[in-house]
XYZ file of C-alpha atoms in Angstrom:
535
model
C -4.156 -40.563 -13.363
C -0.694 -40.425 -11.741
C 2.489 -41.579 -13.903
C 5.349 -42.664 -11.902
C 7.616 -43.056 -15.006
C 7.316 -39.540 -15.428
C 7.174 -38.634 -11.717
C 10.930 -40.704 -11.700
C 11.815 -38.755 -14.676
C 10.870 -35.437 -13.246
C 12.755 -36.220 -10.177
C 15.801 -37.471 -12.185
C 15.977 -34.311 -14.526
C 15.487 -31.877 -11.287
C 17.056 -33.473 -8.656
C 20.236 -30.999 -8.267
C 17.166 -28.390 -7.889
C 15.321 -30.262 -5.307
C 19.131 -31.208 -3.792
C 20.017 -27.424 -3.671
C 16.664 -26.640 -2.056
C 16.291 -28.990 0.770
C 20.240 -28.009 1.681
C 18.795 -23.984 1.426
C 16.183 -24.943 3.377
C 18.284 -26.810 6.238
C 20.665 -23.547 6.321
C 17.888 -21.430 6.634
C 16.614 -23.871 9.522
C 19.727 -23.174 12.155
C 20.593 -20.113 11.349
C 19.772 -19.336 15.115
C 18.755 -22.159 17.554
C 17.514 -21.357 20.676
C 16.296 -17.738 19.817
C 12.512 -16.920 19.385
C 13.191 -13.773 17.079
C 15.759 -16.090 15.446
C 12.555 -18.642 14.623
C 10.706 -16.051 13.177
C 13.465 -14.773 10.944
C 13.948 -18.759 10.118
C 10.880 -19.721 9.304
C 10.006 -16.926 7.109
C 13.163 -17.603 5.074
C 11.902 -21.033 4.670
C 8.626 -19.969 3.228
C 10.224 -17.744 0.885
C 12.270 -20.230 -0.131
C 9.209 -22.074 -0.887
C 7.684 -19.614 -2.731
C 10.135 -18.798 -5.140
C 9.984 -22.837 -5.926
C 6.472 -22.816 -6.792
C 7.568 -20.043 -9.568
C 10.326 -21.992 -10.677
C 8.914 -25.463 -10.860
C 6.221 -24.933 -12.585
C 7.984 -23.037 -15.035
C 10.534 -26.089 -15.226
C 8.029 -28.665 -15.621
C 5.764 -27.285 -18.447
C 8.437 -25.606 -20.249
C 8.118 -28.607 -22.926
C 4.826 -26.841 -23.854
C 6.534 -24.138 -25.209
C 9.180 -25.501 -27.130
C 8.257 -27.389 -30.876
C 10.705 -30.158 -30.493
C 9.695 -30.915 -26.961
C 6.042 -31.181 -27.777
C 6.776 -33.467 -30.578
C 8.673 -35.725 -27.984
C 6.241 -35.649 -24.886
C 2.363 -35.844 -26.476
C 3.476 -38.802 -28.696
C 4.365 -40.499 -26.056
C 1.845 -43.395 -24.566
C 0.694 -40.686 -21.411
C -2.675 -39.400 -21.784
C -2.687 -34.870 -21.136
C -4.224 -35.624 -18.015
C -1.400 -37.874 -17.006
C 1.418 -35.066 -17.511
C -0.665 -32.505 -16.130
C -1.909 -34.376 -12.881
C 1.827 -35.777 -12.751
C 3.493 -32.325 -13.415
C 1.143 -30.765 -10.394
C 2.044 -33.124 -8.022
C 5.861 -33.489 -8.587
C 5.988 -29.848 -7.943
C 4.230 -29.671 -4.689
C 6.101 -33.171 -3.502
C 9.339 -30.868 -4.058
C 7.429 -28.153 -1.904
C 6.325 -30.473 0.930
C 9.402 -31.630 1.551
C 11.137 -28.570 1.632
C 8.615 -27.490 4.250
C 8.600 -30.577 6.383
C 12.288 -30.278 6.656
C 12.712 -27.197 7.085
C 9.430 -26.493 9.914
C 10.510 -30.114 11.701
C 14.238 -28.386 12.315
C 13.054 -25.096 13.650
C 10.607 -27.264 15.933
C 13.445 -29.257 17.259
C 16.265 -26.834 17.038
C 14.688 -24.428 18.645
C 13.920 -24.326 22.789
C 10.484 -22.716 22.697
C 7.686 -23.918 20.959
C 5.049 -22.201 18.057
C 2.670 -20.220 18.096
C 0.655 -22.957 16.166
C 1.667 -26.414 16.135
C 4.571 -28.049 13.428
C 2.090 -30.471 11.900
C -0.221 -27.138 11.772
C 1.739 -24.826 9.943
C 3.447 -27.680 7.558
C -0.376 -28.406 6.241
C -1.545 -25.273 6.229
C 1.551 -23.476 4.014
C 1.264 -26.616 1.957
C -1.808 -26.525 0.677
C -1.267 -22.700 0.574
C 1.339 -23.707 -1.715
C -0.695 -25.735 -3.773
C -2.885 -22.951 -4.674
C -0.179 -20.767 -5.857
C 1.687 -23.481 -7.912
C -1.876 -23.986 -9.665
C -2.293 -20.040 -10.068
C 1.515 -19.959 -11.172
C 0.935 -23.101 -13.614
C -2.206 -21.095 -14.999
C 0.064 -18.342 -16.024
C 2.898 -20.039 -17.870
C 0.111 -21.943 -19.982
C -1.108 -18.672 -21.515
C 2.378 -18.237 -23.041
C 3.449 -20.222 -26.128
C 6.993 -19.599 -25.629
C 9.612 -19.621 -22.332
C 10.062 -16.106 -22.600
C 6.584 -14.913 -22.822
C 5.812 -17.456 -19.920
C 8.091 -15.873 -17.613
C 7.039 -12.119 -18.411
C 3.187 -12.758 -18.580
C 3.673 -14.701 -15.199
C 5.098 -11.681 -13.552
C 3.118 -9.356 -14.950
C 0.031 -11.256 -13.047
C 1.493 -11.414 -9.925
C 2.786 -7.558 -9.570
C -1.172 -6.522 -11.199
C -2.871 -6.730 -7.918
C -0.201 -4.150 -6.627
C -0.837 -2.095 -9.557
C -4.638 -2.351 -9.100
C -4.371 -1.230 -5.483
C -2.038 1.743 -6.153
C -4.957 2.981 -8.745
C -7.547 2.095 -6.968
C -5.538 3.812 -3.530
C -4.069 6.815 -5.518
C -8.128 7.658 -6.402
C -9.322 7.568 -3.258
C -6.844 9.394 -1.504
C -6.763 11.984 -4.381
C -10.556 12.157 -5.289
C -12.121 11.009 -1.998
C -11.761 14.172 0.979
C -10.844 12.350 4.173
C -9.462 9.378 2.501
C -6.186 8.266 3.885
C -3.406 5.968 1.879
C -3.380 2.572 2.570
C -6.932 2.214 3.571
C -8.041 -0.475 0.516
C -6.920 -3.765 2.325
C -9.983 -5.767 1.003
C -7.747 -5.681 -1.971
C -5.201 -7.498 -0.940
C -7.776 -10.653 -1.786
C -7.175 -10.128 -5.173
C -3.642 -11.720 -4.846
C -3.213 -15.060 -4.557
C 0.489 -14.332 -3.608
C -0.108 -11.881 -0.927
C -2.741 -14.457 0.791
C -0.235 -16.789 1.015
C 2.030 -14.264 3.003
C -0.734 -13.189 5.151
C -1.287 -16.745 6.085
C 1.966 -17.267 6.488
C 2.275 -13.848 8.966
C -0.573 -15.128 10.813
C 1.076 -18.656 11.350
C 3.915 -17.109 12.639
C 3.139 -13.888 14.453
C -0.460 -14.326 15.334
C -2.274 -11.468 12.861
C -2.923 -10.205 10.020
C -1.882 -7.175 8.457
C -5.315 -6.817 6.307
C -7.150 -5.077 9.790
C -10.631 -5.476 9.389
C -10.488 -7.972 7.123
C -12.661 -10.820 8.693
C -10.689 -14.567 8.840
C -13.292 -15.920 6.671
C -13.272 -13.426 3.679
C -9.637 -14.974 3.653
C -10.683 -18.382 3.827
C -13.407 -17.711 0.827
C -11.165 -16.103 -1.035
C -8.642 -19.093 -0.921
C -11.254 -21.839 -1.879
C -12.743 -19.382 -4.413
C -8.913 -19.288 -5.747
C -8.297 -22.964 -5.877
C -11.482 -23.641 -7.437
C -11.554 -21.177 -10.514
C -7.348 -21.799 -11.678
C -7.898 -25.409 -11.347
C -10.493 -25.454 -13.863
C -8.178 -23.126 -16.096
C -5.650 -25.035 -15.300
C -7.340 -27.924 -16.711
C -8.801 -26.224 -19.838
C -6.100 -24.895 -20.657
C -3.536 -27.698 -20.935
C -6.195 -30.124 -22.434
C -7.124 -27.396 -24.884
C -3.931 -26.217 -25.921
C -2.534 -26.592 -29.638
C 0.788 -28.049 -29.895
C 0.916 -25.966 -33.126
C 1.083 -22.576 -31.031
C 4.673 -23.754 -29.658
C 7.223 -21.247 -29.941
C 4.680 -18.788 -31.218
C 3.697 -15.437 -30.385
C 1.475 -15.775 -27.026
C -1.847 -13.763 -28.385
C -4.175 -15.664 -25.983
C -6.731 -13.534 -24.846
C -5.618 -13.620 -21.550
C -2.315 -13.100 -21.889
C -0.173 -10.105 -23.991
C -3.635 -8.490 -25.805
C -5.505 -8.537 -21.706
C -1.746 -7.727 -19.596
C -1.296 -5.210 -21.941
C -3.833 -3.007 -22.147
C -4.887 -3.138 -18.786
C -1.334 -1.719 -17.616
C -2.039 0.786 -19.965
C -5.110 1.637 -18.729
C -4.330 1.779 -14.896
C -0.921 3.973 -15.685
C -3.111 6.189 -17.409
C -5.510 6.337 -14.796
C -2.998 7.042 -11.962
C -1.498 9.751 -14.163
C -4.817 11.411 -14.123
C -5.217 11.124 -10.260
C -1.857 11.829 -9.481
C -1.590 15.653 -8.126
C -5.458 16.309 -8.049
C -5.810 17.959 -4.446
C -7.747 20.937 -3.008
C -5.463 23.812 -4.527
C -6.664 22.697 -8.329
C -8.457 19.682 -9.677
C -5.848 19.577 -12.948
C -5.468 16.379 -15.012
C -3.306 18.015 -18.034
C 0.061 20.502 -17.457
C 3.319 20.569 -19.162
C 4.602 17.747 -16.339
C 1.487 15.107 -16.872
C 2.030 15.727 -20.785
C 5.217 14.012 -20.570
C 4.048 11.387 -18.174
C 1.431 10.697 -21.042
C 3.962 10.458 -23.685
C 6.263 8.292 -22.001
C 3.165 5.814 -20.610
C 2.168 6.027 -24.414
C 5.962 4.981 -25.858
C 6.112 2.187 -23.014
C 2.607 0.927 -25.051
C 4.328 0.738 -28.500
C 7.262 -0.969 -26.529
C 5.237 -3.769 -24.823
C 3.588 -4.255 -28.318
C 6.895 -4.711 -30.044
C 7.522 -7.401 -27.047
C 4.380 -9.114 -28.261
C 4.331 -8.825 -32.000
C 8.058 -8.719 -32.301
C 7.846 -5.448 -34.803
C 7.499 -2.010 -33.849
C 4.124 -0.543 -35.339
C 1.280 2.129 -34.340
C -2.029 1.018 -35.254
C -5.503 3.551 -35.075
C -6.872 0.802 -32.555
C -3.666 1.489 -29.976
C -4.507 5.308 -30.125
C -8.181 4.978 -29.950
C -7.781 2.843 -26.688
C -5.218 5.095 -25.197
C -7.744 8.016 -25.945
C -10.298 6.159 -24.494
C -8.408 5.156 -21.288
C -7.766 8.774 -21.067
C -10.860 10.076 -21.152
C -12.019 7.792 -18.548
C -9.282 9.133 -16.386
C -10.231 12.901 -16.859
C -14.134 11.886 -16.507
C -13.603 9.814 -13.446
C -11.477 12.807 -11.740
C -13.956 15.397 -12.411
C -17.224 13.535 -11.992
C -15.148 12.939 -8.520
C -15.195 16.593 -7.887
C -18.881 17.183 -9.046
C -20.338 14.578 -6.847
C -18.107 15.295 -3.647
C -16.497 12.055 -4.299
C -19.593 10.229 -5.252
C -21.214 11.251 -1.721
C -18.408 8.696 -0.570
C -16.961 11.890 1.303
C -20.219 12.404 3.114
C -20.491 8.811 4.288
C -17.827 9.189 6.789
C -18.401 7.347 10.407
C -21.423 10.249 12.486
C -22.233 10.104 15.824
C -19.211 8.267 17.686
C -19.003 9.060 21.319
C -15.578 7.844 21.091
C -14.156 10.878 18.947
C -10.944 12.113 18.626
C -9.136 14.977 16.917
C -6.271 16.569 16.081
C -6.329 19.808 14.417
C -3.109 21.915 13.035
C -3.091 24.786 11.351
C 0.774 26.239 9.938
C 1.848 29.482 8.185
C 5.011 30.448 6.848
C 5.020 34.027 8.321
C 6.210 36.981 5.994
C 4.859 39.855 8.105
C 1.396 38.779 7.940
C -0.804 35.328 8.084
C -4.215 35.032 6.677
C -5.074 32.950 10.002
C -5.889 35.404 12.701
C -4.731 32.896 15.534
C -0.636 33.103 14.302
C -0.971 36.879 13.894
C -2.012 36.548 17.773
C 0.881 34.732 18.640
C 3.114 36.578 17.230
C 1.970 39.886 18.438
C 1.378 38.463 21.860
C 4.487 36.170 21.887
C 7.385 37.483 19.469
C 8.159 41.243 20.553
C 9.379 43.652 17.999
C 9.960 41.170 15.494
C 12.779 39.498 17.512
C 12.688 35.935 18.585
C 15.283 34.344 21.687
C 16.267 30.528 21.966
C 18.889 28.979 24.038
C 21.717 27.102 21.978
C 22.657 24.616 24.848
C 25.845 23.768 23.159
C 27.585 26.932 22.833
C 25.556 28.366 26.401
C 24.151 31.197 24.165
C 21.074 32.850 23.784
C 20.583 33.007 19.621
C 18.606 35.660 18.065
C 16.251 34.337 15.152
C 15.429 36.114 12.356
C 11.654 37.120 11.743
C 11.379 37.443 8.606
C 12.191 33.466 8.448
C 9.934 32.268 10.790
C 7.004 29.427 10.328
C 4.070 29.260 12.781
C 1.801 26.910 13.509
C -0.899 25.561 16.248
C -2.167 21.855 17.188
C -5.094 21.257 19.101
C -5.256 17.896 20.641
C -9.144 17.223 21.199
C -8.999 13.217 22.326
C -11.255 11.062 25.383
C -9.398 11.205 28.486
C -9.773 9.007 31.356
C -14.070 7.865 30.725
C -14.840 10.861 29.834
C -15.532 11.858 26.276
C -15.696 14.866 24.155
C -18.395 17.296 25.166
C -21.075 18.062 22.414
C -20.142 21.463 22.028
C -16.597 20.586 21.136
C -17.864 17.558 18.612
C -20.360 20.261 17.300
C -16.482 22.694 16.405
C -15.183 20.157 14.858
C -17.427 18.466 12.756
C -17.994 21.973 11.515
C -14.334 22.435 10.460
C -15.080 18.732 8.952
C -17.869 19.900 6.998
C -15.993 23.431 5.575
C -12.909 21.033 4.752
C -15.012 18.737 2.474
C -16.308 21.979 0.605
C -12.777 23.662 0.450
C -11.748 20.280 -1.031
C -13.760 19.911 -3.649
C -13.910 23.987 -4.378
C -10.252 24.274 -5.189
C -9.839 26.183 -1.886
C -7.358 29.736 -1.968
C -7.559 32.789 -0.397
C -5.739 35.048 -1.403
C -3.144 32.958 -2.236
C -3.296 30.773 1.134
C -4.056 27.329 0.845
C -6.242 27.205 3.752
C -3.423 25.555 6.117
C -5.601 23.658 8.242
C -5.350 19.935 8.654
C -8.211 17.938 10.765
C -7.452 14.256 11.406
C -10.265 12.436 12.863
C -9.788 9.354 14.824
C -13.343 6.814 15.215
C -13.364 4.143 17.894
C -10.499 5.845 19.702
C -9.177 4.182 22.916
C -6.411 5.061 25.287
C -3.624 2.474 25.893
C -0.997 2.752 28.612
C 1.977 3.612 26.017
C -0.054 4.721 22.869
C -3.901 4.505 21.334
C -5.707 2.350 19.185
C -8.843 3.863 17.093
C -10.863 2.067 14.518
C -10.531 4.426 11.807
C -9.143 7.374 10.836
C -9.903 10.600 8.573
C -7.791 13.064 7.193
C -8.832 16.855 5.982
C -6.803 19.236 4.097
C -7.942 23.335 3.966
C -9.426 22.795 7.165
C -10.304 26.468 8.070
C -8.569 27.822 10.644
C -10.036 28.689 14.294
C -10.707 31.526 15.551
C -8.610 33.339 18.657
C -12.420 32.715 20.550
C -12.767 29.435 19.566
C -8.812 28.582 20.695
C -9.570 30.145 24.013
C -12.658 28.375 24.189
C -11.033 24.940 23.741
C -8.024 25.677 26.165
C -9.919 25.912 28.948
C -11.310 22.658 28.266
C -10.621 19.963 30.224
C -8.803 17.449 28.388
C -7.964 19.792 25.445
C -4.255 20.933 24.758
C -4.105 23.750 22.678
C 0.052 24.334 21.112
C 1.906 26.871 19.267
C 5.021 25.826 17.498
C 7.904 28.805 16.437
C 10.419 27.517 14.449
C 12.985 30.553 13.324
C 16.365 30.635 11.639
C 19.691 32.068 13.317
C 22.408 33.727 11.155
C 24.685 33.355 13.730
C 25.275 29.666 13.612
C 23.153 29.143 10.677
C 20.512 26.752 12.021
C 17.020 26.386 12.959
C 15.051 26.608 16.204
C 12.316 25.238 17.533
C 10.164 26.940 20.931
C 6.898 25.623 22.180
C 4.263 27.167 24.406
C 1.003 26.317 25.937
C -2.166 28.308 25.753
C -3.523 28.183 28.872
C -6.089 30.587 30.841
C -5.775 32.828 27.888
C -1.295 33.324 28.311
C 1.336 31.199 26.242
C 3.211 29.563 28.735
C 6.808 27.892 28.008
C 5.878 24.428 27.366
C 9.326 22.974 28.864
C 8.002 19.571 29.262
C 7.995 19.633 24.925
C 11.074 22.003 24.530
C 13.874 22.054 27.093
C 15.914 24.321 25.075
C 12.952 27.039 24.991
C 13.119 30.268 26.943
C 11.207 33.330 27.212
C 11.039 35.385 24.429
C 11.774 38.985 25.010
């Protein structure tokens, strides 16, 4: 099934490409021998090398399908669809291999130390990796039915699974209390590309950066890749009409589906985007223009496929539509406490941390009784003292520019592990958060400003910590002075104020820290050298 005429000819009409490649790749190779950081840098300019050539080849190599005069010369010729298909394939990851071979056989030698996986290793696994995405690429061009059209629809594919997760990320973190951003990695298997540079992390660092992502959802998600485009792939060069050369590209699958599915997920993050706990709004002044323009950028990307600028009932029916199931989605969201998604966070973890903070921008009076407290306790008469260390001054700040605020730092020390009654506090505040959310919390005019983060599977390393998931709460309610005293005489528990004031005198801001501890703010010099007692 294999032509080598028109293997020979491929090579012959490509060879200053494959030329200007393998010398790429040899540069990129010994760019620093000898250096293990320099190995890293080398081989993953090799692979992205690589990468770009399995967009470019394929593009190269089925561009006759696209053009009317080179269909008329190539399917009369006495070479069977299969033939320039199976043929086309092959040249293209021949080019690939060889760039990889050379390039991972000069690190290996070039360099002192040796892989973290084997040559031979890495050279068949990024290869066949390779071969999947020069199938997926190949699938891509072959929706098009001209060159142009072929390279848009191709990127438009391969940035979609970033503009899925952004939607998909943007809605939980918006419409999902205790939802953090970046916590959808299982969508990262959507992208063919993306797999290839996770495989191609974990072949040269050791790990993946989709945590909690088991190796064999990976491995499924490959085969399940390279099985489904190489049927397309097959279908839809055997199928396709030479009549549609040079044509529009109205394939199902390619302007009519990229289209409107753009559409619908810039819609959709316009809907999410700014829903939070002080107001559940979908539609201002600000969105209305974000609408407008995502609605122009529709008429736009039609007049790229039609070539003629129109607006059809269908195209404002669908936007409508997409709309609509933005605005539902956000408020049926809020009526369901984020489908009971919010409720299904991680119960009953021994190993529980948290870390509370609550901040108030202080105008003569706070709505949280803890920084009214401090200040009468701390700041006397209004007046607050820090040392400038530069100009050996004590600097006066002004109080009526102050912000206040308070961590508590609730996290396993040593074996030991939170005490019930301290779980029991929290997962109160937890609870109160989650309604405040989904309420629109404000009081008079204060936006509750507590924030809980809550860390699951939490272990202590000996420079930082490692936890297994995390939480995070906005209009957390704010703790009582009883509660704070409570918790600072807890062993284990660090309990902070934070002052942070402006002086007129040199026009700059201050920070001073103190400790509660047995009931009296002590200087906390160990977090603020330049702190000093305040009068």
């Amino acid at each position: 099934m294999i032509s080598t005429s028109y293997l020979k000819y491929l090579w012959k009409s490509k060879k200053y490409l494959i030329l200007f490649s393998l010398a790429m790749t040899i540069l990129f190779s010994v760019i620093s021998p000898g250096s293990r950081d320099g190995k890293k840098v080398e081989l993953v300019l090799v692979d992205a090398l690589v990468v770009a050539l399995c967009y470019a080849l394929p593009c190269l190599v089925f561009r006759f399908t696209h053009e009317k005069r080179s269909v008329d010369s190539y399917y009369p010729l006495p070479l069977s669809r299969k033939q320039l298909l199976y043929t086309g394939i092959l040249f293209c990851f021949l080019c690939v291999f060889a760039c990889l071979t050379v390039g991972n056989l000069l690190i290996y030698f070039l360099n002192i130390r040796s892989f973290i996986v084997s040559p031979l290793a890495n050279i068949l696994v990024m290869s066949f990796m390779m071969g999947v995405l020069i199938i997926v690429n190949s699938c891509g061009i072959l929706l098009a039915n001209n060159t142009f059209d072929a390279v848009v629809i191709l990127g438009a594919y391969t940035v979609l699974p970033a503009v899925v997760y952004v939607a998909v990320d943007f809605f939980m973190a918006h419409c999902i209390c205790g939802f953090t951003h970046g916590g959808i990695t299982v969508l990262g298997l959507l992208s063919p590309l993306f797999l290839c540079t996770e495989v191609q992390r974990y072949l040269v660092s050791g790990e993946f950066s989709m945590n909690g992502i088991p190796n064999w959802a990976v491995i499924t998600a490959v085969l399940f890749y390279t099985a489904l485009f190489s049927y397309l792939l097959y279908r839809f060069f055997l199928n396709r009409m030479t009549e549609r050369a040079g044509t529009i590209s109205d394939h199902p699958l390619s302007y009519p589906f990229v289209i409107h599915i753009y559409v619908f997920l810039c819609v959709f993050i316009a809907c999410v985007q700014g829903v939070n706990y002080s107001g559940w709004k979908v539609f201002n002044e600000g969105k209305l223009i974000l609408y407008i323009l995502i609605f122009v950028l529709y008429v736009i990307a039609n007049f790229v496929y039609k070539r003629k600028i129109f607006l059809s009932v269908k195209m404002v029916v669908l936007f409508t539509a997409f709309f609509l199931f933005g605005v539902g989605s956000v408020y049926l969201a809020k009526e369901t406490r984020g489908f009971g998604i919010s409720d299904m966070y991680v119960k009953n973890d021994p190993n529980v941390a948290y870390e509370y903070t609550s901040y108030s921008y202080f105008d003569g009076e706070s709505p949280d009784e803890a920084i009214n407290w401090f200040y009468r306790e701390v700041v006397s008469n209004g007046e607050l003292f820090s040392y400038n260390a530069e100009a050996d001054e004590i600097r006066t700040l002004e109080a009526g520019s102050i912000d206040m605020s308070y961590t508590v730092m609730a996290k396993p020390y040593a074996d030991k592990t939170l005490s019930p009654q301290t779980i029991s506090l929290f997962e109160r505040i937890r609870e109160k958060a989650i309604e405040n959310y989904y309420n629109g919390y404000v009081e008079d005019g204060y936006l509750g400003g507590g924030n809980l983060f809550v860390y699951n599977g939490y272990r202590r390393t000996p420079s930082s910590f490692t936890y297994s998931r995390d939480y995070f709460y906005h209009a957390a309610p704010s703790l009582t002075r009883e509660e704070l005293l409570s918790l600072s005489e807890t062993e284990g528990i660090q309990v902070t104020f934070n002052v942070q004031g402006y002086c007129e005198e040199d026009e700059s801001w201050y920070n001073v820290s103190y400790l509660l501890e047995d009931g009296e703010f002590i200087r906390a010099d160990a977090l603020d050298m330049n702190a000093v007692p305040l009068a």
